[in-house]
XYZ file of N, CA and C in Angstrom:
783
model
N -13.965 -27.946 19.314
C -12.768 -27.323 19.877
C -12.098 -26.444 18.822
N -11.789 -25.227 19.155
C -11.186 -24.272 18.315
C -9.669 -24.848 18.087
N -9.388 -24.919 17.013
C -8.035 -24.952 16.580
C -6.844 -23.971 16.659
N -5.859 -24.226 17.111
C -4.735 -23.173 16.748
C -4.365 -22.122 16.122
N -4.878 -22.684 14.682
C -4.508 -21.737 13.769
C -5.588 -21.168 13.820
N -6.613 -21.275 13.832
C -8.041 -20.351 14.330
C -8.291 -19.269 15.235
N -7.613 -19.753 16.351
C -6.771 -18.797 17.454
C -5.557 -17.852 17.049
N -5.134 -17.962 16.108
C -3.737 -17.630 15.977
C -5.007 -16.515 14.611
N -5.518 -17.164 13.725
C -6.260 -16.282 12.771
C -7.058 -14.875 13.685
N -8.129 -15.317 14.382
C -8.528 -14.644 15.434
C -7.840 -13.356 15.841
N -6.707 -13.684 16.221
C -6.053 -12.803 17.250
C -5.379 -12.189 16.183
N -4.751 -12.312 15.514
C -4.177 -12.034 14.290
C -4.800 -10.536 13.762
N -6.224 -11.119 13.271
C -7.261 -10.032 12.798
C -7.743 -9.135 13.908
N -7.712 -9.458 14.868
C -7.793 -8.404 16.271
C -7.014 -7.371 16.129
N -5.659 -7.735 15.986
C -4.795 -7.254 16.276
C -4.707 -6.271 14.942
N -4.824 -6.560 13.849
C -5.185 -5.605 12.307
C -5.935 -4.713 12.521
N -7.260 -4.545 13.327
C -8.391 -3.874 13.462
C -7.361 -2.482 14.736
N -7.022 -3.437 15.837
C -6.592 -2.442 17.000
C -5.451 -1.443 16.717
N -4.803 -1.731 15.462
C -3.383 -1.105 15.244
C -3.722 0.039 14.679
N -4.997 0.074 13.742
C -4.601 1.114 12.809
C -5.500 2.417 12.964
N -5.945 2.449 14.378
C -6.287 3.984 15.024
C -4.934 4.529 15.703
N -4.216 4.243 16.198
C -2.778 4.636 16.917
C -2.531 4.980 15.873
N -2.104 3.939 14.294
C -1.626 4.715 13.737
C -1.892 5.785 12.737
N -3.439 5.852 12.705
C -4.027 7.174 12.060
C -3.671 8.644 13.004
N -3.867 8.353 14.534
C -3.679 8.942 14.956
C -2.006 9.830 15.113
N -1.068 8.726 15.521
C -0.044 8.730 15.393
C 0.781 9.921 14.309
N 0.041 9.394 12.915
C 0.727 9.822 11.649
C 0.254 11.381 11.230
N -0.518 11.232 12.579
C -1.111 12.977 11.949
C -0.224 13.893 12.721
N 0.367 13.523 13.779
C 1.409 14.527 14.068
C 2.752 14.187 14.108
N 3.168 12.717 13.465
C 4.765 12.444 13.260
C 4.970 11.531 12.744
N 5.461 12.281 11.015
C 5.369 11.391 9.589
C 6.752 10.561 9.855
N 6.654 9.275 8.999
C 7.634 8.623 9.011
C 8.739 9.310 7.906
N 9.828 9.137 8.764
C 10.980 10.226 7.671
C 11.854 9.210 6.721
N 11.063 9.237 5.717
C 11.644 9.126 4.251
C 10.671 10.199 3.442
N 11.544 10.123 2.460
C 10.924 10.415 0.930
C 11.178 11.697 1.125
N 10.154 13.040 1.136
C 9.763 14.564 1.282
C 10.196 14.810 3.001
N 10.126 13.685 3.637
C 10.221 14.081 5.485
C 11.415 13.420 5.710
N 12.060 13.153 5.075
C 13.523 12.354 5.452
C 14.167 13.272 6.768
N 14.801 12.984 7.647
C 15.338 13.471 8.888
C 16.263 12.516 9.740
N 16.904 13.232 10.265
C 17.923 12.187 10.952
C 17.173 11.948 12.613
N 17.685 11.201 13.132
C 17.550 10.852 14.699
C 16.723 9.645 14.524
N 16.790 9.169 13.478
C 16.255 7.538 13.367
C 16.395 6.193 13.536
N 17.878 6.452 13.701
C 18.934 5.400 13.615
C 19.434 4.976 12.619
N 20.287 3.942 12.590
C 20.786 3.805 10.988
C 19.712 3.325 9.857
N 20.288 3.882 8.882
C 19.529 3.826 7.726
C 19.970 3.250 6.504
N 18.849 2.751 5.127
C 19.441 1.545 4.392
C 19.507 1.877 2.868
N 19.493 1.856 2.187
C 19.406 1.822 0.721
C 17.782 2.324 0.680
N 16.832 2.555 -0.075
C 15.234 2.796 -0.413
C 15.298 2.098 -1.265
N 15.903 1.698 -2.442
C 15.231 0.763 -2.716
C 15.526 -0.651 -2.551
N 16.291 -1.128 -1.254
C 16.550 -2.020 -0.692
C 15.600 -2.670 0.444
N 15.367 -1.337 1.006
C 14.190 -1.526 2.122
C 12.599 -1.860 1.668
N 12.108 -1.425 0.513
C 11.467 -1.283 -0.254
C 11.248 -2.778 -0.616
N 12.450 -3.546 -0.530
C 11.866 -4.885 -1.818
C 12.037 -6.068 0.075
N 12.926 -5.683 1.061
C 12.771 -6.194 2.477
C 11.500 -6.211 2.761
N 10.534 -5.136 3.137
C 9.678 -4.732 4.042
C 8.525 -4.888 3.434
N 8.744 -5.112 1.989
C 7.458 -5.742 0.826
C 7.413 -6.975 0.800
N 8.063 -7.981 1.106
C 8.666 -8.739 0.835
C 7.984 -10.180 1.168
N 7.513 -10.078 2.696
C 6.511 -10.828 3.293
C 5.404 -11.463 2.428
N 4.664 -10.199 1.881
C 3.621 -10.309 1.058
C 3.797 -11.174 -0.178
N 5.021 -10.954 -0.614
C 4.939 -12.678 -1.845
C 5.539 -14.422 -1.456
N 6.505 -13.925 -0.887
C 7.046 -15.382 0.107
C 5.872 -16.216 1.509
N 5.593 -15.307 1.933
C 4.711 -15.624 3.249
C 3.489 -16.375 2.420
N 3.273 -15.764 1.612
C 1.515 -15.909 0.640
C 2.081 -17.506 -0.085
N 3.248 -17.372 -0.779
C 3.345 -18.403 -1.510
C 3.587 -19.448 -0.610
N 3.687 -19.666 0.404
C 4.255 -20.501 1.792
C 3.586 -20.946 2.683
N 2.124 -20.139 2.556
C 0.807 -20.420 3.261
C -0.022 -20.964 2.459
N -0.259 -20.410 1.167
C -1.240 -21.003 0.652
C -1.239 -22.281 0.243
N -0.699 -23.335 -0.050
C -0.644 -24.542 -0.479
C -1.378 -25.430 1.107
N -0.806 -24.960 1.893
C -1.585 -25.578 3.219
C -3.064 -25.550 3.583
N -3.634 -24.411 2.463
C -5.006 -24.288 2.448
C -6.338 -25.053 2.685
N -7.127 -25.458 2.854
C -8.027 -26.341 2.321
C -8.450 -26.251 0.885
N -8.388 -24.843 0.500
C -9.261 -24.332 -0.717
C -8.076 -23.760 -1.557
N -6.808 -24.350 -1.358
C -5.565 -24.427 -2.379
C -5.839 -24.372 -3.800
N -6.588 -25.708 -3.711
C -6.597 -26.039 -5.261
C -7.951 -25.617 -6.199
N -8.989 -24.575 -5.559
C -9.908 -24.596 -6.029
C -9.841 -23.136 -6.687
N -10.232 -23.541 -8.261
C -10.005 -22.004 -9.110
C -10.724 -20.931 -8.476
N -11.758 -20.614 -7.852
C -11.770 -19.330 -7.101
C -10.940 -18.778 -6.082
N -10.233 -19.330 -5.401
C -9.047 -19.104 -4.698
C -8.198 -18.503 -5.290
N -7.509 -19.635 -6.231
C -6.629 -19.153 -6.818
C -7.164 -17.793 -7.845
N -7.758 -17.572 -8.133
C -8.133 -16.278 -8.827
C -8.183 -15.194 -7.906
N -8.842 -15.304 -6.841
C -8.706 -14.087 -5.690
C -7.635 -13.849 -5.134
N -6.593 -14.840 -5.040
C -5.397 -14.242 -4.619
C -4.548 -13.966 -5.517
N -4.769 -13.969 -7.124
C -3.672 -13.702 -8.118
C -3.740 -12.003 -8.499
N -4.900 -10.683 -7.825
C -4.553 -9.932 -7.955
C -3.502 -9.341 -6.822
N -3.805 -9.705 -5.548
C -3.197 -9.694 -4.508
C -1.554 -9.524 -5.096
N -1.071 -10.907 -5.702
C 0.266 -11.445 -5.902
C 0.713 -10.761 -7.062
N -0.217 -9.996 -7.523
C 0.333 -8.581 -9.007
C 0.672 -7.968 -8.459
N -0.231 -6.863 -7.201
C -0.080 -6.146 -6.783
C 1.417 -6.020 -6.125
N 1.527 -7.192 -5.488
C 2.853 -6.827 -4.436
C 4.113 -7.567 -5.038
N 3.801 -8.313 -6.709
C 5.122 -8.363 -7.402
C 5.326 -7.220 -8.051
N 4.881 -6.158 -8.366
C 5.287 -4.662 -8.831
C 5.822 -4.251 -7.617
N 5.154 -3.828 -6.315
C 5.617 -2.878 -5.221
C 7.229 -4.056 -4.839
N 7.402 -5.095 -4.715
C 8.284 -5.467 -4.037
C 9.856 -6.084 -4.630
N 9.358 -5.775 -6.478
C 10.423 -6.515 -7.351
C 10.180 -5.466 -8.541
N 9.365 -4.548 -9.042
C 9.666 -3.645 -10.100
C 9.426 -2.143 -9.532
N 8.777 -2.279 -8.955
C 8.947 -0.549 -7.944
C 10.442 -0.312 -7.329
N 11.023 -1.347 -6.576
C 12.438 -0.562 -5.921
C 13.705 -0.495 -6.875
N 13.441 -1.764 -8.273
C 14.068 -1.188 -9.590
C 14.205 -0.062 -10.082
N 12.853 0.402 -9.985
C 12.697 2.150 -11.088
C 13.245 2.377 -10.388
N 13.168 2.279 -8.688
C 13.511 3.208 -7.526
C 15.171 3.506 -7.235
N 15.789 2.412 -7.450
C 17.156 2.360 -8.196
C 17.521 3.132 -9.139
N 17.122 2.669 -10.240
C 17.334 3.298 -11.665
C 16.971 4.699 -11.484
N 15.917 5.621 -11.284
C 15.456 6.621 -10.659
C 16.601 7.477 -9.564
N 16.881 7.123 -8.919
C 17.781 7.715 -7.469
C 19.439 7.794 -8.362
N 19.392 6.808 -9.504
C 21.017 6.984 -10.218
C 20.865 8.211 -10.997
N 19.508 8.686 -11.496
C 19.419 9.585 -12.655
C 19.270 10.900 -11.856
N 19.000 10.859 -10.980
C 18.515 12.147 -9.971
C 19.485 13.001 -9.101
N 19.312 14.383 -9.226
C 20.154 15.020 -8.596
C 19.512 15.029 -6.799
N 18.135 14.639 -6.477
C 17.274 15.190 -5.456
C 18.050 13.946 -4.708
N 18.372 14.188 -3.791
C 18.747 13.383 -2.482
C 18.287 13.354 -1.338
N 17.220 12.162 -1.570
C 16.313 12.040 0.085
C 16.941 11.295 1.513
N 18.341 10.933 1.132
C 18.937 10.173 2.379
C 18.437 8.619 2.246
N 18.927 8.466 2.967
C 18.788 7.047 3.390
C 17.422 6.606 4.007
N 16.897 5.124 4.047
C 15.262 4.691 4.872
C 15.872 4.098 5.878
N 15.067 4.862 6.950
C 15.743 4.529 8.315
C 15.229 2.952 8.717
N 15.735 2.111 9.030
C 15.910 0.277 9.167
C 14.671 0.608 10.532
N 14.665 1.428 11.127
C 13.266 0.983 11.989
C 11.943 1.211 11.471
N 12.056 2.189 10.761
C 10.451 2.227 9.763
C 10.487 1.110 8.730
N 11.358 0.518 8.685
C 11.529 -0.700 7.435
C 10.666 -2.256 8.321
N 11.843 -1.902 9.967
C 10.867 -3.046 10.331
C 9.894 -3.114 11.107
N 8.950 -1.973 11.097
C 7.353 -1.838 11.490
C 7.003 -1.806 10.241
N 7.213 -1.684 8.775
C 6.221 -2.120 7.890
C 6.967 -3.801 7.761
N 8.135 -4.110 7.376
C 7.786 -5.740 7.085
C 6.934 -6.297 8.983
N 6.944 -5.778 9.726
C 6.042 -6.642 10.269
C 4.764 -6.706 10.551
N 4.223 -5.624 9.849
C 2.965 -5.144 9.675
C 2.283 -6.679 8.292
N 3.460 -6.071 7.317
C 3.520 -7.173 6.373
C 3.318 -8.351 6.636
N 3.657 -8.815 7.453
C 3.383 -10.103 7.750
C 2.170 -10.759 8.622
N 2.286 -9.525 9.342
C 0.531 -9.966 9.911
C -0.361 -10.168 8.871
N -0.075 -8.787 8.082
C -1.341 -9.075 6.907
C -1.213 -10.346 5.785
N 0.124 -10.664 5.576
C 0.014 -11.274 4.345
C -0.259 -12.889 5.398
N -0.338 -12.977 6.295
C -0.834 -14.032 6.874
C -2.521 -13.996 6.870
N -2.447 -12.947 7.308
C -4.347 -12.981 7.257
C -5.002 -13.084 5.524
N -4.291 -11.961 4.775
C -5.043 -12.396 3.201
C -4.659 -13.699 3.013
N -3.233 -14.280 2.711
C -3.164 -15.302 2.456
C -4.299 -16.543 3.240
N -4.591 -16.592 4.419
C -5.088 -17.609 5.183
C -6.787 -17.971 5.158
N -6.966 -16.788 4.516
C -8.769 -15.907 4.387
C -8.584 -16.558 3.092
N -8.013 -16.557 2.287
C -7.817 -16.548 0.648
C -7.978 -18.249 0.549
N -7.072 -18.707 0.804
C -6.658 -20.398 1.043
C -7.301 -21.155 1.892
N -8.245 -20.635 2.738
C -8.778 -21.725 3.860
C -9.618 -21.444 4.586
N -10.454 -20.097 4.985
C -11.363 -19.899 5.655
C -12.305 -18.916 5.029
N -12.105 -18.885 4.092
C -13.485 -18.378 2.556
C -14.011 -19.641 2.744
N -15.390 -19.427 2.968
C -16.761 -20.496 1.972
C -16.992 -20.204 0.616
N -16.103 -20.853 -0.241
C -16.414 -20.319 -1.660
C -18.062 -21.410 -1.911
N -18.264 -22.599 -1.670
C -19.247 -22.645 -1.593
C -20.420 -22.390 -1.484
N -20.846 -21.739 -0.254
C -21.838 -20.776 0.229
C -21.943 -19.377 0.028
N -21.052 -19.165 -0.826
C -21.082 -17.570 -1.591
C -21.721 -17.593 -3.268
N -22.966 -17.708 -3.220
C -23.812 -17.064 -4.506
C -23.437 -15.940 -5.057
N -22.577 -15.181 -4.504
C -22.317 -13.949 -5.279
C -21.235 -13.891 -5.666
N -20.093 -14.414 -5.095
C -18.999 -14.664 -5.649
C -18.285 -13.957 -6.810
N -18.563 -14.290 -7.857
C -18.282 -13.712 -9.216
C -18.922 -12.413 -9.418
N -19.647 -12.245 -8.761
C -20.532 -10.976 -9.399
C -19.388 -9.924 -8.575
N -19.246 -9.913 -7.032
C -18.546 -9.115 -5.939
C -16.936 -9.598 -6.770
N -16.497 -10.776 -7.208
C -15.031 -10.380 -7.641
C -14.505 -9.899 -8.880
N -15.888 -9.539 -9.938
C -15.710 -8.887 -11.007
C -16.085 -7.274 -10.779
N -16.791 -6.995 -9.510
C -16.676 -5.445 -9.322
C -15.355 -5.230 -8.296
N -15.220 -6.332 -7.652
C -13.938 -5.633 -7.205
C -12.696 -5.512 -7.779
N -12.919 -6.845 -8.747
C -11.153 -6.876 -9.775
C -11.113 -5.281 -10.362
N -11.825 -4.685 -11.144
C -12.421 -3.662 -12.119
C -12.107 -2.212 -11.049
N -12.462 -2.571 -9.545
C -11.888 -1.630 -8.684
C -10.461 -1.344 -8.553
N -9.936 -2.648 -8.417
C -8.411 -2.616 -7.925
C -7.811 -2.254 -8.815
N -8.095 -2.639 -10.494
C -7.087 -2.604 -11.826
C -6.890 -1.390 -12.314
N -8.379 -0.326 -11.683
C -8.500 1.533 -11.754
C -7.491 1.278 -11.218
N -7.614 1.505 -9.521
C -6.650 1.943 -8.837
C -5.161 1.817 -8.703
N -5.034 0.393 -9.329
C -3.187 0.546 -9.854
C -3.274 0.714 -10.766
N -3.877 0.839 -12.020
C -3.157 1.531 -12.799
C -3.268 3.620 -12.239
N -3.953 3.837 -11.743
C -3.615 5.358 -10.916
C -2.424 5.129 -10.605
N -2.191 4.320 -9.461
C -1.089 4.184 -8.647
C 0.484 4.368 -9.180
N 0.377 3.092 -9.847
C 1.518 2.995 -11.063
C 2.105 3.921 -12.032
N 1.099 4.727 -12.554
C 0.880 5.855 -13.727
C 1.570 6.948 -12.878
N 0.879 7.367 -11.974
C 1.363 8.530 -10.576
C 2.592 8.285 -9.942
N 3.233 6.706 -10.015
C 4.598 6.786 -9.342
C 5.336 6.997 -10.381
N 4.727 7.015 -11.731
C 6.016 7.377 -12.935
C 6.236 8.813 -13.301
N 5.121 9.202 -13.119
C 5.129 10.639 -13.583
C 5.934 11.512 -12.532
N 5.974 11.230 -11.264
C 6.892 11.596 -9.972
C 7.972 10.850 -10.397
N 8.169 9.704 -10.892
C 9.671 9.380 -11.042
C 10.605 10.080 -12.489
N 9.387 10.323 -13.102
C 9.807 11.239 -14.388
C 10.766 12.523 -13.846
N 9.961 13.341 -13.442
C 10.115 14.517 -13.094
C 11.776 14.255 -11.997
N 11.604 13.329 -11.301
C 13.176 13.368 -10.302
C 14.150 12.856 -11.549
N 13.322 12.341 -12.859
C 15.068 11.859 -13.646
C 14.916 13.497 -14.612
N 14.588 14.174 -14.525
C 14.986 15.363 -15.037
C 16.198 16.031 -14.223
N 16.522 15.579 -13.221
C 17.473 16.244 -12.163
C 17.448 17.254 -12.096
N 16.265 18.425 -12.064
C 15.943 19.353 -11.455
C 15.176 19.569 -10.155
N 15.033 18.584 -9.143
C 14.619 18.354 -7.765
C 13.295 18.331 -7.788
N 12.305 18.772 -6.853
C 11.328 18.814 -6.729
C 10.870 19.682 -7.643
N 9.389 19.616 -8.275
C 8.675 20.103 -9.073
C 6.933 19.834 -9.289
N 6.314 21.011 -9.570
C 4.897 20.512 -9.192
C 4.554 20.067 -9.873
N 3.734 17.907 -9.734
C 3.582 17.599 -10.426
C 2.253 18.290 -11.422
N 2.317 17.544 -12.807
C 0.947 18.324 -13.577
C 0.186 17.340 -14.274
N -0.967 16.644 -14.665
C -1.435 16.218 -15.493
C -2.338 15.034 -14.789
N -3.595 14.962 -15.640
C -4.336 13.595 -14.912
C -4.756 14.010 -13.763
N -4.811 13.132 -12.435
C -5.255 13.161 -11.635
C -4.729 14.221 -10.677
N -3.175 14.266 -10.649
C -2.670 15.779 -10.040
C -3.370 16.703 -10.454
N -4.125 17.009 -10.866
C -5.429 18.359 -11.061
C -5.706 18.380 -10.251
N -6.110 17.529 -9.738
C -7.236 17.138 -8.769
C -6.717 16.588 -7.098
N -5.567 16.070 -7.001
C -5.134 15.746 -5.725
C -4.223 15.839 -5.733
N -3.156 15.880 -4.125
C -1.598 15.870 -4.662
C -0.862 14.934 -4.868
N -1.910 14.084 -4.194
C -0.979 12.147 -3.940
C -1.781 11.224 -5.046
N -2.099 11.377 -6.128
C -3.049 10.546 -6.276
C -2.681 8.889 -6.632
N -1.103 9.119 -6.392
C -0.306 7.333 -6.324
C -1.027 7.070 -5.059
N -1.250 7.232 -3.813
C -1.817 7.262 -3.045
C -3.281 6.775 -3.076
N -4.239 7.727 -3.364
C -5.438 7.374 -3.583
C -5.848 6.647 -4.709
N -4.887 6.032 -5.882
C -4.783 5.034 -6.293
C -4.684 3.618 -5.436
N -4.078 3.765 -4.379
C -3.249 2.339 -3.619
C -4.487 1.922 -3.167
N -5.325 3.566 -2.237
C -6.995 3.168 -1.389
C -7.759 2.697 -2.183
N -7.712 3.005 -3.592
C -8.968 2.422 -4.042
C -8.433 0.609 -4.542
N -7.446 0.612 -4.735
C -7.411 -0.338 -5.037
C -7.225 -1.410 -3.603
N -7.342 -1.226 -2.328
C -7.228 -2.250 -1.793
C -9.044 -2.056 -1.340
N -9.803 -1.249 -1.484
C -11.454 -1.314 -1.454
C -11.490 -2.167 -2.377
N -11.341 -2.278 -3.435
C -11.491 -3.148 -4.349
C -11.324 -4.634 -3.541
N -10.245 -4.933 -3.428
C -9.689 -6.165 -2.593
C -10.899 -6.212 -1.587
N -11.425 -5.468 -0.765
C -11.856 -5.772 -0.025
C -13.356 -6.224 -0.161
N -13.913 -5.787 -1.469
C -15.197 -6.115 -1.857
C -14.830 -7.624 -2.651
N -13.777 -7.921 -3.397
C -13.321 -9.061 -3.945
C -13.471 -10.402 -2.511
N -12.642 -10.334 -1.607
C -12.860 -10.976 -0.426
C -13.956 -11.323 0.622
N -14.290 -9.625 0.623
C -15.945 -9.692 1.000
C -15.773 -10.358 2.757
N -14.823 -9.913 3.198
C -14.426 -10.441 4.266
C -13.589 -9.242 5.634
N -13.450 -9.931 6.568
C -13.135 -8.997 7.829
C -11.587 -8.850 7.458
N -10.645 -9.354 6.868
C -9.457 -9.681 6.726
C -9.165 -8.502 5.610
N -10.047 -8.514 4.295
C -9.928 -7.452 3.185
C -10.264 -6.049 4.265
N -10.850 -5.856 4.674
C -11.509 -5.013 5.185
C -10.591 -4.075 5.669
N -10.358 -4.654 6.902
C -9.371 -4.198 7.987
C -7.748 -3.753 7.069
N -7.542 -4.654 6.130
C -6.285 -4.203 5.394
C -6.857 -2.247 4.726
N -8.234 -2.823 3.887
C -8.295 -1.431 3.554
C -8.006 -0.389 4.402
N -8.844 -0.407 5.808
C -8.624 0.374 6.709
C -7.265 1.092 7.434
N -6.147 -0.168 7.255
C -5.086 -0.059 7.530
C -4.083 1.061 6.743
N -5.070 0.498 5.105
C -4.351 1.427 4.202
C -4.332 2.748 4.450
N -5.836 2.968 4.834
C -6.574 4.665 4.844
C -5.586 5.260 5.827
N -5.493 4.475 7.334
C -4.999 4.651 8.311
C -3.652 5.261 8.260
N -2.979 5.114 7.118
C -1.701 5.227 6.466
C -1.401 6.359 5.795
N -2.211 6.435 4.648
C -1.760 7.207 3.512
C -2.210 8.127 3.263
N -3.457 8.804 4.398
C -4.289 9.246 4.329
C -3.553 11.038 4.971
N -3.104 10.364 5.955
C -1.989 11.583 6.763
C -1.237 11.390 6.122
N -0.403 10.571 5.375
C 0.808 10.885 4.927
C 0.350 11.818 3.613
N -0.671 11.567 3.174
C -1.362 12.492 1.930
C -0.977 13.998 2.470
N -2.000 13.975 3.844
C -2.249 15.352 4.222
C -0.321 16.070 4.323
N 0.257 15.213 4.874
C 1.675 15.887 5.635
C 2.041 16.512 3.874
N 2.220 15.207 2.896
C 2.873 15.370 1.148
C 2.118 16.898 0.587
N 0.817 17.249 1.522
C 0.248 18.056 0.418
C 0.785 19.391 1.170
N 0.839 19.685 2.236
C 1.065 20.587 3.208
C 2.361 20.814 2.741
N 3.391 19.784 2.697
C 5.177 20.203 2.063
C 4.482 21.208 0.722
N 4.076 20.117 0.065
C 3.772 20.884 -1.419
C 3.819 22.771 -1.224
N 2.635 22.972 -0.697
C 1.934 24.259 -0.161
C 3.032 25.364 0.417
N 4.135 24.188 1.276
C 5.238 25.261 1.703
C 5.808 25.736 1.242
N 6.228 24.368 0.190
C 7.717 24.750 -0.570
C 7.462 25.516 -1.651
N 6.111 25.322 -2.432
C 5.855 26.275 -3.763
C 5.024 26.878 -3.586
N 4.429 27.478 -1.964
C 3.586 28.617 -1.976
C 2.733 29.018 -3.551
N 2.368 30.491 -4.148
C 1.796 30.418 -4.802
C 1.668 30.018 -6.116
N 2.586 28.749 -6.222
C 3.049 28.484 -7.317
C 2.362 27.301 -6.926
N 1.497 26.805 -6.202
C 1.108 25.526 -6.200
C -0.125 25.415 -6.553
N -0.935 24.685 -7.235
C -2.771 24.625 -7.576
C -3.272 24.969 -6.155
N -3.750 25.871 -5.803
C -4.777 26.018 -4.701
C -5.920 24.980 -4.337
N -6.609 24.482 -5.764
C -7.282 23.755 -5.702
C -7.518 22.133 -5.609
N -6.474 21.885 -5.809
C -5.902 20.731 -5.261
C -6.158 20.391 -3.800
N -7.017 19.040 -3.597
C -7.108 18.410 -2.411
C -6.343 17.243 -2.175
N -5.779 16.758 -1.059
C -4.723 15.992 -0.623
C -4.601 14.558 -1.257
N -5.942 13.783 -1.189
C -5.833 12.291 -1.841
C -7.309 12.094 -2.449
N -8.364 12.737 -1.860
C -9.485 12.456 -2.090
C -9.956 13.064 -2.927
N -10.231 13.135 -4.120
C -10.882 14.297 -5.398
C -12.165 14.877 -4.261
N -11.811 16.463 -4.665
C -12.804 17.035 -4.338
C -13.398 17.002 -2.743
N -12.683 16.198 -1.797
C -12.918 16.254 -0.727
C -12.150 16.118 0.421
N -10.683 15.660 0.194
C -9.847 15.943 1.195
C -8.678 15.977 0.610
């Protein structure tokens, strides 16, 4: 007899897989307005870096709250596969909306306010997922029956640790440039050669990573979710770029993907 939470896992991951064509689709013709697309007719709106540490937020409380219920709680491969997870989203959800603070005090550029309904379609996005990694992580991995184990979570750790440090590196150098309080400016150096978002295509590679680490339908579908995401929001970030600094912008520059999109 199938269990509850099996049912509840199930449907869960259904539901991860079915969401994130609407919203690939979705995002290619109507970006969520913060940041570069900020706009009114959203409804009320909150602090950024308030919403930021809300709507992240799931991902370290939910995880720390599930996993002990695990079967595979206490067994050091567990706990090692979910401790990049719990890096990852103690920077985005407790030292990212800091800078993001500290950053927005030093800055003359004023993006408005994050509108509270895009805050709560990502914390509840958040929570689907951090139920599924957490639950995949803690209790329905066969770390047993995985011979490869170590080999797949030392190419994927080595994936993810590229990709945030991209990530990380790329949200400073954009946060640099806004504490100059001269507004927008094209970023230069590193990977901006080469793409316009590459905090972005930092985030994708690093949740591929995750997903070869897990080796599972749960990593997977998150990656996908990611692409599903950031991928248009790349395209919309690179297209502003293009408007606002016409020929003053690298031509050659592709949106998130070196050399190909």
């Amino acid at each position: 007899m199938v269990s509850s939470d099996q049912n509840l896992f199930h449907y869960s991951l259904l539901t991860l897989y079915l969401i994130g064509p609407p919203i690939f689709i979705s995002l290619r013709f109507l970006q969520a307005p913060y940041g570069k697309h900020n706009r009114p007719g959203w409804g009320p709106t909150m602090s950024p870096p308030l919403a930021w540490f809300l709507m992240e937020s799931p991902t370290l409380w939910l995880t720390l709250l599930l996993f002990p219920f695990g079967s595979h709680s206490s067994n050091p491969k567990s706990l090692f596969l979910i401790s990049p997870y719990l890096f990852h989203y103690f920077h985005r959800t407790c030292i990212y909306p800091l800078r993001l603070h500290n950053n927005n005090n030093k800055s003359k550029t004023n993006n408005g306010g994050f509108p509270v309904s895009v805050a709560m379609m990502a914390f509840v996005f958040n929570l689907l997922n951090a139920y599924l990694q957490a639950r995949w992580v803690s209790h329905y991995k066969d770390y047993e029956g995985d011979g490869w184990f170590w080999l797949r979570f030392f190419i994927g750790l080595v994936v993810f640790l590229g990709g945030m440090g991209v990530n990380i590196w790329s949200d400073r150098v954009l946060a640099s440039l806004k504490k100059e309080g001269k507004g927008y400016r094209v970023p230069r150096g590193g990977l901006f050669e080469l793409v316009s978002c590459p905090n972005y295509f930092g985030e994708i590679v690093e949740w591929l990573g995750w997903a070869v680490m897990t080796w599972s339908f749960a990593g997977l579908g998150f990656f996908l979710n990611t692409c599903a995401n950031l991928v248009p929001r790349a395209r919309a970030n690179h297209m502003w770029y293009l408007d606002k600094f016409g020929e003053d912008y690298p031509k050659g520059r592709k949106a998130v993907i070196p050399f190909l999109y």
